[in-house]
Amino acid sequence: EAGVTQFPSHSVIEKGQTVTLRCDPISGHDNLYWYRRVMGKEIKFLLHFVKESKQDESGMPNNRFLAERTGGTYSTLKVQPAELEDSGVYFCASSQGRTVLFFGSGTQLSVL
Amino acid sequence: AQSVTQLGSHVSVSEGALVLLRCNYSSSVPPYLFWYVQYPNQGLQLLLKYTTGATLVKGINGFEAEFKKSETSFHLTKPSAHMSDAAEYFCAVSELSNTGKLIFGQGTTLQVKP
């Protein structure tokens, strides 16, 4: 069974540009999460989907970040326009219940 | 608010030696506690978890952790380190017990010397 898949694995963009990250959860997992690790800091929660609905988006930094989950399947996280402080590793996770999360390998985003 | 503190951002042990990675948490409700590991170029993988019941929990690859409520600790141990254990380890607590929203510690990088 395929795990959580994230695309791209690395992205390098300039300040002001737009970047879209994609996450494909494990098939059948209704819960999908986005987390971020800024260099040198702890991994922090961004938001939680249950199917296509946003259950909790309390961790989203500001309105430059937009997350969607079309049809309750894959999810995208768009950053527009990107700023230097957005650099970091963005992790996606999915779960069937809410106890054990399965994480993807992350997308390393570098904003120059 | 819940929080997690991992003592030591880097820990170095010799192969065959005891591994001890420290984690302390704060929580106003009974916590769910987790240890995740990230090997180079891979995602986070669950090592073990404590939800309820037995306070000593065993995980994969010979790791175990003990929930000590009086000390608000959940330290990770392994009797004998192997070279393949070199990775970054994260302790996490689940906010409000079972929402899937994890609060992570800062991470501890384990180096295993031959």
Short mmCIF file of C-alpha atoms in Angstrom, two decimals:
data_model
loop_
_atom_site.label_atom_id
_atom_site.label_comp_id
_atom_site.label_asym_id
_atom_site.label_seq_id
_atom_site.Cartn_x
_atom_site.Cartn_y
_atom_site.Cartn_z
CA GLU A 1 0.00 0.00 0.00
CA ALA A 2 1.33 3.41 -0.94
CA GLY A 3 2.16 5.81 1.84
CA VAL A 4 1.59 9.55 1.98
CA THR A 5 3.12 11.12 -1.12
CA GLN A 6 4.21 14.72 -1.44
CA PHE A 7 5.22 16.68 -4.54
CA PRO A 8 7.62 18.23 -5.19
CA SER A 9 10.31 17.03 -2.82
CA HIS A 10 12.19 20.31 -3.24
CA SER A 11 11.15 23.72 -4.51
CA VAL A 12 13.29 26.82 -4.88
CA ILE A 13 11.48 30.05 -5.71
CA GLU A 14 12.06 33.75 -5.45
CA LYS A 15 10.33 36.04 -3.04
CA GLY A 16 6.99 37.15 -4.41
CA GLN A 17 6.41 34.06 -6.53
CA THR A 18 3.69 31.47 -6.01
CA VAL A 19 4.27 27.87 -5.07
CA THR A 20 1.80 25.00 -4.81
CA LEU A 21 2.57 21.91 -2.78
CA ARG A 22 0.62 18.72 -3.23
CA CYS A 23 -0.15 15.86 -0.88
CA ASP A 24 -1.70 12.51 -1.73
CA PRO A 25 -2.85 10.78 1.46
CA ILE A 26 -3.14 7.08 2.06
CA SER A 27 -6.24 5.80 0.31
CA GLY A 28 -9.26 5.75 2.60
CA HIS A 29 -7.83 8.21 5.13
CA ASP A 30 -10.41 10.90 5.82
CA ASN A 31 -8.08 12.98 7.98
CA LEU A 32 -5.36 15.01 6.32
CA TYR A 33 -2.96 17.35 8.09
CA TRP A 34 -0.35 19.90 7.08
CA TYR A 35 2.62 20.67 9.30
CA ARG A 36 5.68 22.87 8.80
CA ARG A 37 9.17 22.94 10.18
CA VAL A 38 11.05 26.17 9.87
CA MET A 39 14.81 25.64 10.11
CA GLY A 40 15.97 25.19 13.66
CA LYS A 41 12.48 25.16 15.08
CA GLU A 42 9.95 22.53 16.02
CA ILE A 43 7.41 21.00 13.65
CA LYS A 44 4.22 23.01 13.87
CA PHE A 45 0.62 22.21 12.95
CA LEU A 46 -0.92 24.21 10.12
CA LEU A 47 -4.33 22.71 9.49
CA HIS A 48 -6.55 19.63 9.50
CA PHE A 49 -9.04 18.41 6.92
CA VAL A 50 -11.76 15.87 7.48
CA LYS A 51 -12.63 14.75 3.98
CA GLU A 52 -13.00 18.02 2.05
CA SER A 53 -13.82 20.20 5.06
CA LYS A 54 -11.37 22.25 7.10
CA GLN A 55 -11.71 21.01 10.67
CA ASP A 56 -9.05 23.23 12.19
CA GLU A 57 -6.95 25.86 10.45
CA SER A 58 -5.69 27.59 13.57
CA GLY A 59 -2.05 27.07 12.62
CA MET A 60 -2.14 28.80 9.25
CA PRO A 61 0.35 31.70 9.47
CA ASN A 62 -1.58 34.27 7.42
CA ASN A 63 -3.81 34.72 4.40
CA ARG A 64 -0.96 34.13 1.97
CA PHE A 65 -1.48 30.43 2.63
CA LEU A 66 -4.42 28.63 1.03
CA ALA A 67 -5.12 24.94 1.51
CA GLU A 68 -7.66 22.92 -0.41
CA ARG A 69 -8.73 19.34 -0.54
CA THR A 70 -10.75 18.65 -3.63
CA GLY A 71 -13.30 15.88 -3.27
CA GLY A 72 -11.73 14.72 -0.06
CA THR A 73 -8.79 13.15 -1.86
CA TYR A 74 -5.49 14.93 -2.47
CA SER A 75 -4.70 18.31 -0.96
CA THR A 76 -2.80 21.35 -2.14
CA LEU A 77 -1.15 24.09 -0.14
CA LYS A 78 -0.52 27.30 -2.05
CA VAL A 79 1.68 30.11 -0.87
CA GLN A 80 1.07 33.40 -2.68
CA PRO A 81 3.13 35.52 -2.63
CA ALA A 82 5.96 33.65 -0.97
CA GLU A 83 8.14 35.44 1.60
CA LEU A 84 11.58 34.56 2.91
CA GLU A 85 10.18 33.36 6.24
CA ASP A 86 8.07 30.75 4.47
CA SER A 87 11.16 28.65 3.85
CA GLY A 88 11.11 25.31 5.59
CA VAL A 89 9.93 21.73 5.27
CA TYR A 90 6.23 21.21 4.76
CA PHE A 91 4.92 17.85 5.92
CA CYS A 92 1.63 16.26 5.09
CA ALA A 93 0.10 13.48 7.18
CA SER A 94 -3.03 11.40 6.99
CA SER A 95 -4.91 9.14 9.34
CA GLN A 96 -7.95 6.94 9.51
CA GLY A 97 -8.72 7.64 13.16
CA ARG A 98 -6.99 10.54 14.86
CA THR A 99 -4.44 8.80 17.00
CA VAL A 100 -1.78 7.61 14.60
CA LEU A 101 -0.66 9.93 11.83
CA PHE A 102 1.28 8.72 8.79
CA PHE A 103 3.64 11.35 7.45
CA GLY A 104 5.01 11.99 4.01
CA SER A 105 8.65 12.78 3.29
CA GLY A 106 7.98 16.49 3.13
CA THR A 107 8.58 19.29 0.66
CA GLN A 108 11.67 21.40 1.24
CA LEU A 109 10.73 24.95 0.25
CA SER A 110 13.42 27.55 -0.19
CA VAL A 111 12.39 31.15 -0.82
CA LEU A 112 15.28 33.30 -2.04
CA ALA B 1 -1.42 25.17 26.58
CA GLN B 2 0.42 21.97 25.93
CA SER B 3 4.14 21.94 25.25
CA VAL B 4 6.97 19.47 24.77
CA THR B 5 10.62 19.88 25.69
CA GLN B 6 13.33 17.57 24.43
CA LEU B 7 16.53 17.88 26.39
CA GLY B 8 19.53 17.93 24.09
CA SER B 9 19.33 18.76 20.40
CA HIS B 10 22.20 16.34 19.72
CA VAL B 11 23.02 13.09 21.50
CA SER B 12 26.01 10.92 20.64
CA VAL B 13 26.46 7.33 21.77
CA SER B 14 28.74 4.48 20.87
CA GLU B 15 27.39 1.45 19.07
CA GLY B 16 26.12 -1.01 21.68
CA ALA B 17 25.62 1.65 24.34
CA LEU B 18 22.35 2.64 25.97
CA VAL B 19 20.26 5.22 24.14
CA LEU B 20 18.33 7.69 26.31
CA LEU B 21 16.43 10.56 24.71
CA ARG B 22 14.63 12.80 27.14
CA CYS B 23 11.18 14.30 26.72
CA ASN B 24 9.12 16.32 29.16
CA TYR B 25 5.66 17.62 28.46
CA SER B 26 3.07 19.90 29.97
CA SER B 27 -0.61 19.22 29.61
CA SER B 28 -3.73 20.12 31.53
CA VAL B 29 -5.50 16.97 30.37
CA PRO B 30 -4.40 13.32 30.20
CA PRO B 31 -2.02 13.34 27.27
CA TYR B 32 -1.50 11.08 24.33
CA LEU B 33 2.27 10.88 23.81
CA PHE B 34 4.28 9.85 20.79
CA TRP B 35 7.81 9.34 19.57
CA TYR B 36 8.48 9.73 15.86
CA VAL B 37 11.75 9.13 14.02
CA GLN B 38 12.97 10.69 10.80
CA TYR B 39 15.70 8.89 8.91
CA PRO B 40 17.61 10.87 6.29
CA ASN B 41 15.49 11.73 3.25
CA GLN B 42 12.43 10.02 4.68
CA GLY B 43 9.20 11.05 6.36
CA LEU B 44 8.36 10.85 10.02
CA GLN B 45 7.73 7.31 11.20
CA LEU B 46 5.90 6.40 14.39
CA LEU B 47 8.15 4.60 16.87
CA LEU B 48 5.66 4.19 19.67
CA LYS B 49 2.73 5.82 21.43
CA TYR B 50 1.11 6.04 24.82
CA THR B 51 -2.63 6.58 25.05
CA THR B 52 -3.95 4.78 28.11
CA GLY B 53 -3.14 1.66 30.11
CA ALA B 54 0.35 0.29 30.63
CA THR B 55 2.82 3.07 31.18
CA LEU B 56 5.75 1.21 29.65
CA VAL B 57 5.23 1.04 25.92
CA LYS B 58 7.31 -0.87 23.43
CA GLY B 59 7.85 0.26 19.91
CA ILE B 60 9.62 -0.77 16.77
CA ASN B 61 13.34 -1.47 16.44
CA GLY B 62 13.79 -2.27 20.13
CA PHE B 63 12.79 1.14 21.46
CA GLU B 64 10.59 1.67 24.48
CA ALA B 65 9.34 4.60 26.53
CA GLU B 66 7.81 5.01 29.95
CA PHE B 67 5.05 7.47 30.77
CA LYS B 68 5.71 8.97 34.20
CA LYS B 69 2.86 11.24 35.17
CA SER B 70 4.52 12.46 38.37
CA GLU B 71 7.57 13.59 36.41
CA THR B 72 5.62 14.65 33.29
CA SER B 73 8.14 12.67 31.28
CA PHE B 74 8.14 10.24 28.38
CA HIS B 75 11.79 9.35 27.84
CA LEU B 76 12.80 7.06 24.99
CA THR B 77 15.30 4.27 25.57
CA LYS B 78 17.01 1.43 23.76
CA PRO B 79 19.40 -0.91 25.56
CA SER B 80 21.93 -1.19 22.74
CA ALA B 81 22.41 1.34 19.96
CA HIS B 82 22.91 0.25 16.39
CA MET B 83 24.41 2.29 13.60
CA SER B 84 21.06 2.25 11.83
CA ASP B 85 19.49 4.15 14.76
CA ALA B 86 21.19 7.35 13.65
CA ALA B 87 18.32 9.71 12.88
CA GLU B 88 16.33 12.61 14.28
CA TYR B 89 13.80 11.78 16.97
CA PHE B 90 10.72 13.79 17.84
CA CYS B 91 8.57 13.63 20.93
CA ALA B 92 4.99 14.85 20.54
CA VAL B 93 1.83 15.29 22.57
CA SER B 94 -1.66 15.26 21.19
CA GLU B 95 -3.66 18.29 22.10
CA LEU B 96 -7.00 17.54 23.71
CA SER B 97 -6.13 13.85 23.69
CA ASN B 98 -7.36 12.71 20.32
CA THR B 99 -7.63 15.35 17.67
CA GLY B 100 -4.61 14.39 15.62
CA LYS B 101 -3.18 17.84 16.24
CA LEU B 102 0.30 17.16 17.54
CA ILE B 103 2.56 19.47 19.52
CA PHE B 104 6.17 18.54 18.77
CA GLY B 105 9.39 18.98 20.65
CA GLN B 106 12.40 20.51 18.96
CA GLY B 107 13.85 17.17 17.92
CA THR B 108 16.98 15.30 18.98
CA THR B 109 19.57 14.13 16.49
CA LEU B 110 21.09 10.83 17.52
CA GLN B 111 24.60 10.06 16.35
CA VAL B 112 25.91 6.52 16.74
CA LYS B 113 29.66 6.11 16.70
CA PRO B 114 31.31 2.84 15.71
#
